[in-house]
């Protein structure tokens, strides 16, 4: 093998697969937008999903290359972080439910669901980063 | 901090008493007494579950905590996917039952999937690598 080739990081098939799927989503989203003359949310949903898939795979490739992406410690930290996010999200949804039930705050279905999903995802990121910085689950 | 059984019993009784007083004073047209009765019922169930356990058996150890963390992570994933599906179903007008029903369904999905995964993992014995998704895909 050529010595320079050893330095090259070959993309994992999984990352390549996700990038291809993402590009397919983006293309079909653009086609839908063109066909429906920009009306409706289907096209933008497909484009957003495709971009998210492709970007995740690209970031994963540049961050980890051919190395393993997780070990026992990072998996444990990930699971504990998501557990805290599960609890936060459940409490948030229960509070929203009772506020809606009592008529104090009526967000509407889509806003309530979107807010809950955001709280679930953001609290997972915050908790995992906090635990990663701390080093280990105590 | 771990509450003693007698404290739990006292809190549950006070909640139930408050609910009965509220029903007597305000009649049966508010939701707060119902919430208090449900909370009191939940405390009673916790008490029963604690009484069934033998005193020398510890509440949790490293293995049960790990099982719990992995089970709740899976439940988080299922819950978020379910909520995204509910959101898009509402967005496209496929299913619009209202914010209360959707939030209630999401909370139920979180709780039921958590119970199912925790029971499965505790039945299985240990959350080993075979139940971690990134490992299976590689």
mmCIF file of C-alpha atoms in Angstrom:
data_model
loop_
_atom_site.group_PDB
_atom_site.id
_atom_site.type_symbol
_atom_site.label_atom_id
_atom_site.label_comp_id
_atom_site.label_asym_id
_atom_site.label_seq_id
_atom_site.Cartn_x
_atom_site.Cartn_y
_atom_site.Cartn_z
ATOM 1 C CA UNK A 1 0.000 0.000 0.000
ATOM 2 C CA UNK A 2 1.206 3.504 -0.727
ATOM 3 C CA UNK A 3 2.359 5.257 2.478
ATOM 4 C CA UNK A 4 0.129 8.229 1.759
ATOM 5 C CA UNK A 5 -2.904 5.986 1.521
ATOM 6 C CA UNK A 6 -2.480 4.887 5.111
ATOM 7 C CA UNK A 7 -3.137 8.464 6.248
ATOM 8 C CA UNK A 8 -6.399 8.609 4.348
ATOM 9 C CA UNK A 9 -9.468 8.100 6.451
ATOM 10 C CA UNK A 10 -11.951 5.920 4.636
ATOM 11 C CA UNK A 11 -15.562 6.755 5.285
ATOM 12 C CA UNK A 12 -17.506 4.073 7.083
ATOM 13 C CA UNK A 13 -20.244 2.449 4.936
ATOM 14 C CA UNK A 14 -22.817 3.503 7.519
ATOM 15 C CA UNK A 15 -21.917 7.206 7.160
ATOM 16 C CA UNK A 16 -21.895 6.932 3.391
ATOM 17 C CA UNK A 17 -25.320 5.262 3.484
ATOM 18 C CA UNK A 18 -26.810 8.039 5.635
ATOM 19 C CA UNK A 19 -25.324 10.757 3.393
ATOM 20 C CA UNK A 20 -26.850 9.076 0.318
ATOM 21 C CA UNK A 21 -30.240 8.787 2.040
ATOM 22 C CA UNK A 22 -29.999 12.444 3.100
ATOM 23 C CA UNK A 23 -29.224 13.595 -0.443
ATOM 24 C CA UNK A 24 -32.161 11.529 -1.741
ATOM 25 C CA UNK A 25 -34.455 13.215 0.806
ATOM 26 C CA UNK A 26 -33.200 16.676 -0.177
ATOM 27 C CA UNK A 27 -33.686 15.992 -3.894
ATOM 28 C CA UNK A 28 -37.185 14.610 -3.404
ATOM 29 C CA UNK A 29 -38.004 17.589 -1.155
ATOM 30 C CA UNK A 30 -36.879 20.031 -3.855
ATOM 31 C CA UNK A 31 -38.958 18.141 -6.443
ATOM 32 C CA UNK A 32 -42.015 18.308 -4.177
ATOM 33 C CA UNK A 33 -41.477 22.053 -3.587
ATOM 34 C CA UNK A 34 -41.188 22.644 -7.352
ATOM 35 C CA UNK A 35 -44.252 20.516 -8.144
ATOM 36 C CA UNK A 36 -46.461 22.124 -5.492
ATOM 37 C CA UNK A 37 -45.120 25.639 -6.230
ATOM 38 C CA UNK A 38 -43.879 26.034 -2.652
ATOM 39 C CA UNK A 39 -47.187 25.256 -0.965
ATOM 40 C CA UNK A 40 -47.558 22.915 1.995
ATOM 41 C CA UNK A 41 -44.935 21.706 4.428
ATOM 42 C CA UNK A 42 -44.069 18.329 2.875
ATOM 43 C CA UNK A 43 -41.222 19.628 0.704
ATOM 44 C CA UNK A 44 -39.550 21.672 3.429
ATOM 45 C CA UNK A 45 -39.956 18.750 5.831
ATOM 46 C CA UNK A 46 -38.164 16.422 3.405
ATOM 47 C CA UNK A 47 -35.370 18.961 2.768
ATOM 48 C CA UNK A 48 -34.886 19.560 6.511
ATOM 49 C CA UNK A 49 -34.832 15.816 7.264
ATOM 50 C CA UNK A 50 -32.372 15.160 4.434
ATOM 51 C CA UNK A 51 -30.040 17.956 5.522
ATOM 52 C CA UNK A 52 -30.153 16.688 9.112
ATOM 53 C CA UNK A 53 -29.320 13.108 8.030
ATOM 54 C CA UNK A 54 -26.457 14.154 5.737
ATOM 55 C CA UNK A 55 -24.969 16.688 8.173
ATOM 56 C CA UNK A 56 -25.064 14.194 11.057
ATOM 57 C CA UNK A 57 -23.189 11.620 8.985
ATOM 58 C CA UNK A 58 -20.621 14.191 7.769
ATOM 59 C CA UNK A 59 -19.990 15.513 11.293
ATOM 60 C CA UNK A 60 -19.707 11.919 12.564
ATOM 61 C CA UNK A 61 -17.172 11.133 9.845
ATOM 62 C CA UNK A 62 -15.013 14.185 10.568
ATOM 63 C CA UNK A 63 -15.197 13.745 14.310
ATOM 64 C CA UNK A 64 -14.537 10.014 14.571
ATOM 65 C CA UNK A 65 -13.206 8.929 11.170
ATOM 66 C CA UNK A 66 -12.610 5.231 11.313
ATOM 67 C CA UNK A 67 -12.286 5.088 15.105
ATOM 68 C CA UNK A 68 -14.972 3.601 17.318
ATOM 69 C CA UNK A 69 -17.571 6.216 18.218
ATOM 70 C CA UNK A 70 -18.333 5.148 21.732
ATOM 71 C CA UNK A 71 -16.960 3.102 24.576
ATOM 72 C CA UNK A 72 -18.435 1.755 27.806
ATOM 73 C CA UNK A 73 -18.039 5.085 29.646
ATOM 74 C CA UNK A 74 -19.541 7.305 26.935
ATOM 75 C CA UNK A 75 -22.468 4.895 26.500
ATOM 76 C CA UNK A 76 -23.139 4.985 30.224
ATOM 77 C CA UNK A 77 -22.912 8.780 30.289
ATOM 78 C CA UNK A 78 -25.259 8.963 27.285
ATOM 79 C CA UNK A 79 -27.819 6.699 28.937
ATOM 80 C CA UNK A 80 -27.720 8.599 32.260
ATOM 81 C CA UNK A 81 -27.991 11.957 30.459
ATOM 82 C CA UNK A 82 -31.044 10.807 28.531
ATOM 83 C CA UNK A 83 -32.556 9.465 31.747
ATOM 84 C CA UNK A 84 -32.410 12.961 33.280
ATOM 85 C CA UNK A 85 -33.897 14.335 30.028
ATOM 86 C CA UNK A 86 -36.709 11.748 30.233
ATOM 87 C CA UNK A 87 -37.577 12.947 33.719
ATOM 88 C CA UNK A 88 -37.361 16.648 32.766
ATOM 89 C CA UNK A 89 -39.532 16.114 29.695
ATOM 90 C CA UNK A 90 -42.125 14.089 31.597
ATOM 91 C CA UNK A 91 -42.427 16.769 34.303
ATOM 92 C CA UNK A 92 -42.649 19.488 31.613
ATOM 93 C CA UNK A 93 -45.399 17.615 29.755
ATOM 94 C CA UNK A 94 -47.327 16.949 32.967
ATOM 95 C CA UNK A 95 -47.152 20.663 33.876
ATOM 96 C CA UNK A 96 -48.327 21.621 30.358
ATOM 97 C CA UNK A 97 -51.142 19.062 30.598
ATOM 98 C CA UNK A 98 -52.439 20.393 33.919
ATOM 99 C CA UNK A 99 -52.050 24.049 32.852
ATOM 100 C CA UNK A 100 -54.110 23.247 29.751
ATOM 101 C CA UNK A 101 -56.621 21.275 31.802
ATOM 102 C CA UNK A 102 -57.063 24.109 34.298
ATOM 103 C CA UNK A 103 -57.318 26.662 31.467
ATOM 104 C CA UNK A 104 -54.333 28.707 32.666
ATOM 105 C CA UNK A 105 -52.160 28.221 29.573
ATOM 106 C CA UNK A 106 -53.594 26.846 26.317
ATOM 107 C CA UNK A 107 -50.761 26.517 23.808
ATOM 108 C CA UNK A 108 -52.558 24.503 21.149
ATOM 109 C CA UNK A 109 -51.617 21.013 20.028
ATOM 110 C CA UNK A 110 -48.723 21.746 17.702
ATOM 111 C CA UNK A 111 -47.083 24.311 19.985
ATOM 112 C CA UNK A 112 -47.409 22.050 23.032
ATOM 113 C CA UNK A 113 -45.931 19.043 21.204
ATOM 114 C CA UNK A 114 -43.143 21.095 19.625
ATOM 115 C CA UNK A 115 -42.247 22.661 22.983
ATOM 116 C CA UNK A 116 -42.169 19.209 24.627
ATOM 117 C CA UNK A 117 -39.963 17.741 21.875
ATOM 118 C CA UNK A 118 -37.595 20.718 22.149
ATOM 119 C CA UNK A 119 -37.391 20.386 25.939
ATOM 120 C CA UNK A 120 -36.727 16.634 25.613
ATOM 121 C CA UNK A 121 -33.966 17.091 23.023
ATOM 122 C CA UNK A 122 -32.300 20.149 24.562
ATOM 123 C CA UNK A 123 -32.307 18.749 28.094
ATOM 124 C CA UNK A 124 -30.741 15.532 26.746
ATOM 125 C CA UNK A 125 -27.930 17.537 25.102
ATOM 126 C CA UNK A 126 -27.385 19.674 28.208
ATOM 127 C CA UNK A 127 -27.358 16.688 30.600
ATOM 128 C CA UNK A 128 -25.031 14.606 28.401
ATOM 129 C CA UNK A 129 -22.573 17.506 28.013
ATOM 130 C CA UNK A 130 -22.706 18.181 31.730
ATOM 131 C CA UNK A 131 -21.984 14.529 32.551
ATOM 132 C CA UNK A 132 -19.235 14.357 29.891
ATOM 133 C CA UNK A 133 -17.582 17.428 31.398
ATOM 134 C CA UNK A 134 -17.958 15.962 34.877
ATOM 135 C CA UNK A 135 -16.195 12.825 33.648
ATOM 136 C CA UNK A 136 -18.346 10.057 35.048
ATOM 137 C CA UNK A 137 -21.810 9.412 36.393
ATOM 138 C CA UNK A 138 -21.621 9.852 40.121
ATOM 139 C CA UNK B 1 -33.084 12.204 50.667
ATOM 140 C CA UNK B 2 -35.266 9.175 51.169
ATOM 141 C CA UNK B 3 -38.662 9.623 52.770
ATOM 142 C CA UNK B 4 -39.671 7.143 55.438
ATOM 143 C CA UNK B 5 -42.799 5.069 55.093
ATOM 144 C CA UNK B 6 -44.543 6.937 57.908
ATOM 145 C CA UNK B 7 -43.832 10.284 56.159
ATOM 146 C CA UNK B 8 -45.297 8.968 52.918
ATOM 147 C CA UNK B 9 -48.335 7.701 54.786
ATOM 148 C CA UNK B 10 -48.805 11.115 56.443
ATOM 149 C CA UNK B 11 -48.458 13.034 53.129
ATOM 150 C CA UNK B 12 -50.897 10.678 51.390
ATOM 151 C CA UNK B 13 -53.453 11.030 54.186
ATOM 152 C CA UNK B 14 -53.156 14.838 54.233
ATOM 153 C CA UNK B 15 -53.639 14.984 50.440
ATOM 154 C CA UNK B 16 -56.684 12.735 50.605
ATOM 155 C CA UNK B 17 -58.154 14.779 53.485
ATOM 156 C CA UNK B 18 -57.549 18.036 51.557
ATOM 157 C CA UNK B 19 -59.261 16.555 48.486
ATOM 158 C CA UNK B 20 -62.299 15.491 50.535
ATOM 159 C CA UNK B 21 -62.528 18.946 52.173
ATOM 160 C CA UNK B 22 -62.317 20.601 48.731
ATOM 161 C CA UNK B 23 -65.069 18.386 47.346
ATOM 162 C CA UNK B 24 -67.219 19.200 50.413
ATOM 163 C CA UNK B 25 -66.608 22.975 50.115
ATOM 164 C CA UNK B 26 -66.529 23.549 46.348
ATOM 165 C CA UNK B 27 -68.628 20.662 45.114
ATOM 166 C CA UNK B 28 -67.638 18.288 42.373
ATOM 167 C CA UNK B 29 -66.928 20.758 39.565
ATOM 168 C CA UNK B 30 -63.173 21.390 39.915
ATOM 169 C CA UNK B 31 -60.318 19.181 38.823
ATOM 170 C CA UNK B 32 -57.942 19.867 41.711
ATOM 171 C CA UNK B 33 -59.488 17.341 44.158
ATOM 172 C CA UNK B 34 -59.225 14.651 41.480
ATOM 173 C CA UNK B 35 -55.512 15.437 41.032
ATOM 174 C CA UNK B 36 -54.984 15.295 44.813
ATOM 175 C CA UNK B 37 -56.782 11.946 45.074
ATOM 176 C CA UNK B 38 -54.651 10.533 42.236
ATOM 177 C CA UNK B 39 -51.467 11.793 43.941
ATOM 178 C CA UNK B 40 -52.562 10.215 47.220
ATOM 179 C CA UNK B 41 -53.317 6.961 45.413
ATOM 180 C CA UNK B 42 -49.838 6.999 43.836
ATOM 181 C CA UNK B 43 -48.231 7.488 47.258
ATOM 182 C CA UNK B 44 -50.255 4.562 48.622
ATOM 183 C CA UNK B 45 -49.054 2.368 45.741
ATOM 184 C CA UNK B 46 -45.433 3.358 46.485
ATOM 185 C CA UNK B 47 -46.015 2.428 50.128
ATOM 186 C CA UNK B 48 -47.458 -0.972 49.170
ATOM 187 C CA UNK B 49 -44.537 -1.633 46.812
ATOM 188 C CA UNK B 50 -42.082 -0.742 49.569
ATOM 189 C CA UNK B 51 -43.799 -2.923 52.138
ATOM 190 C CA UNK B 52 -43.628 -5.938 49.823
ATOM 191 C CA UNK B 53 -39.853 -5.685 49.658
ATOM 192 C CA UNK B 54 -37.834 -7.408 52.335
ATOM 193 C CA UNK B 55 -35.934 -4.995 54.583
ATOM 194 C CA UNK B 56 -32.476 -6.445 53.931
ATOM 195 C CA UNK B 57 -32.852 -6.116 50.155
ATOM 196 C CA UNK B 58 -31.195 -2.878 48.986
ATOM 197 C CA UNK B 59 -33.197 -0.403 46.864
ATOM 198 C CA UNK B 60 -30.679 -0.242 44.035
ATOM 199 C CA UNK B 61 -27.172 -1.263 43.078
ATOM 200 C CA UNK B 62 -24.870 -0.595 40.129
ATOM 201 C CA UNK B 63 -26.627 -3.150 37.904
ATOM 202 C CA UNK B 64 -30.199 -2.022 38.545
ATOM 203 C CA UNK B 65 -29.188 1.626 38.085
ATOM 204 C CA UNK B 66 -27.578 0.781 34.725
ATOM 205 C CA UNK B 67 -30.657 -1.200 33.679
ATOM 206 C CA UNK B 68 -32.832 1.749 34.684
ATOM 207 C CA UNK B 69 -30.728 4.238 32.728
ATOM 208 C CA UNK B 70 -30.744 2.121 29.548
ATOM 209 C CA UNK B 71 -34.451 1.323 29.863
ATOM 210 C CA UNK B 72 -35.371 4.985 30.282
ATOM 211 C CA UNK B 73 -33.124 5.943 27.328
ATOM 212 C CA UNK B 74 -35.044 3.555 25.102
ATOM 213 C CA UNK B 75 -38.308 4.896 26.468
ATOM 214 C CA UNK B 76 -37.103 8.468 25.699
ATOM 215 C CA UNK B 77 -36.382 7.467 22.096
ATOM 216 C CA UNK B 78 -39.767 5.767 21.641
ATOM 217 C CA UNK B 79 -41.530 8.715 23.273
ATOM 218 C CA UNK B 80 -39.817 11.338 21.108
ATOM 219 C CA UNK B 81 -40.547 9.321 17.931
ATOM 220 C CA UNK B 82 -44.200 8.960 19.010
ATOM 221 C CA UNK B 83 -44.485 12.692 19.685
ATOM 222 C CA UNK B 84 -42.948 13.564 16.306
ATOM 223 C CA UNK B 85 -45.491 11.249 14.629
ATOM 224 C CA UNK B 86 -48.328 12.892 16.621
ATOM 225 C CA UNK B 87 -47.031 16.347 15.649
ATOM 226 C CA UNK B 88 -46.956 15.582 11.912
ATOM 227 C CA UNK B 89 -50.316 13.774 12.061
ATOM 228 C CA UNK B 90 -51.784 16.942 13.571
ATOM 229 C CA UNK B 91 -49.937 19.173 11.093
ATOM 230 C CA UNK B 92 -51.293 17.340 8.049
ATOM 231 C CA UNK B 93 -54.759 17.011 9.556
ATOM 232 C CA UNK B 94 -54.688 13.207 9.710
ATOM 233 C CA UNK B 95 -55.560 13.019 13.417
ATOM 234 C CA UNK B 96 -56.548 16.066 15.485
ATOM 235 C CA UNK B 97 -57.880 15.031 18.880
ATOM 236 C CA UNK B 98 -56.788 18.243 20.679
ATOM 237 C CA UNK B 99 -53.844 19.259 22.837
ATOM 238 C CA UNK B 100 -55.027 17.552 26.020
ATOM 239 C CA UNK B 101 -55.473 14.143 24.419
ATOM 240 C CA UNK B 102 -52.163 14.354 22.566
ATOM 241 C CA UNK B 103 -50.229 15.419 25.677
ATOM 242 C CA UNK B 104 -51.948 12.692 27.681
ATOM 243 C CA UNK B 105 -51.133 10.122 25.016
ATOM 244 C CA UNK B 106 -47.483 11.233 25.002
ATOM 245 C CA UNK B 107 -47.216 10.997 28.799
ATOM 246 C CA UNK B 108 -48.810 7.529 28.693
ATOM 247 C CA UNK B 109 -46.441 6.470 25.900
ATOM 248 C CA UNK B 110 -43.441 7.594 27.961
ATOM 249 C CA UNK B 111 -44.618 5.829 31.102
ATOM 250 C CA UNK B 112 -45.780 2.587 29.451
ATOM 251 C CA UNK B 113 -42.667 2.217 27.284
ATOM 252 C CA UNK B 114 -40.511 2.878 30.372
ATOM 253 C CA UNK B 115 -42.350 0.159 32.307
ATOM 254 C CA UNK B 116 -42.034 -2.285 29.390
ATOM 255 C CA UNK B 117 -38.309 -1.646 28.889
ATOM 256 C CA UNK B 118 -37.498 -1.717 32.612
ATOM 257 C CA UNK B 119 -39.385 -5.002 33.008
ATOM 258 C CA UNK B 120 -37.667 -6.446 29.928
ATOM 259 C CA UNK B 121 -34.186 -5.440 31.063
ATOM 260 C CA UNK B 122 -34.699 -6.625 34.619
ATOM 261 C CA UNK B 123 -36.061 -9.908 33.240
ATOM 262 C CA UNK B 124 -33.066 -10.166 30.920
ATOM 263 C CA UNK B 125 -30.695 -9.498 33.793
ATOM 264 C CA UNK B 126 -28.254 -6.953 32.406
ATOM 265 C CA UNK B 127 -28.224 -4.163 29.838
ATOM 266 C CA UNK B 128 -25.323 -5.503 27.844
ATOM 267 C CA UNK B 129 -24.026 -4.213 24.530
ATOM 268 C CA UNK B 130 -26.531 -6.171 22.467
ATOM 269 C CA UNK B 131 -29.260 -3.716 23.412
ATOM 270 C CA UNK B 132 -27.313 -0.623 22.355
ATOM 271 C CA UNK B 133 -28.385 0.479 18.875
ATOM 272 C CA UNK B 134 -25.055 1.862 17.623
ATOM 273 C CA UNK B 135 -23.365 -1.456 18.263
ATOM 274 C CA UNK B 136 -25.930 -3.401 16.267
ATOM 275 C CA UNK B 137 -25.672 -1.119 13.236
ATOM 276 C CA UNK B 138 -21.947 -1.327 12.912
#
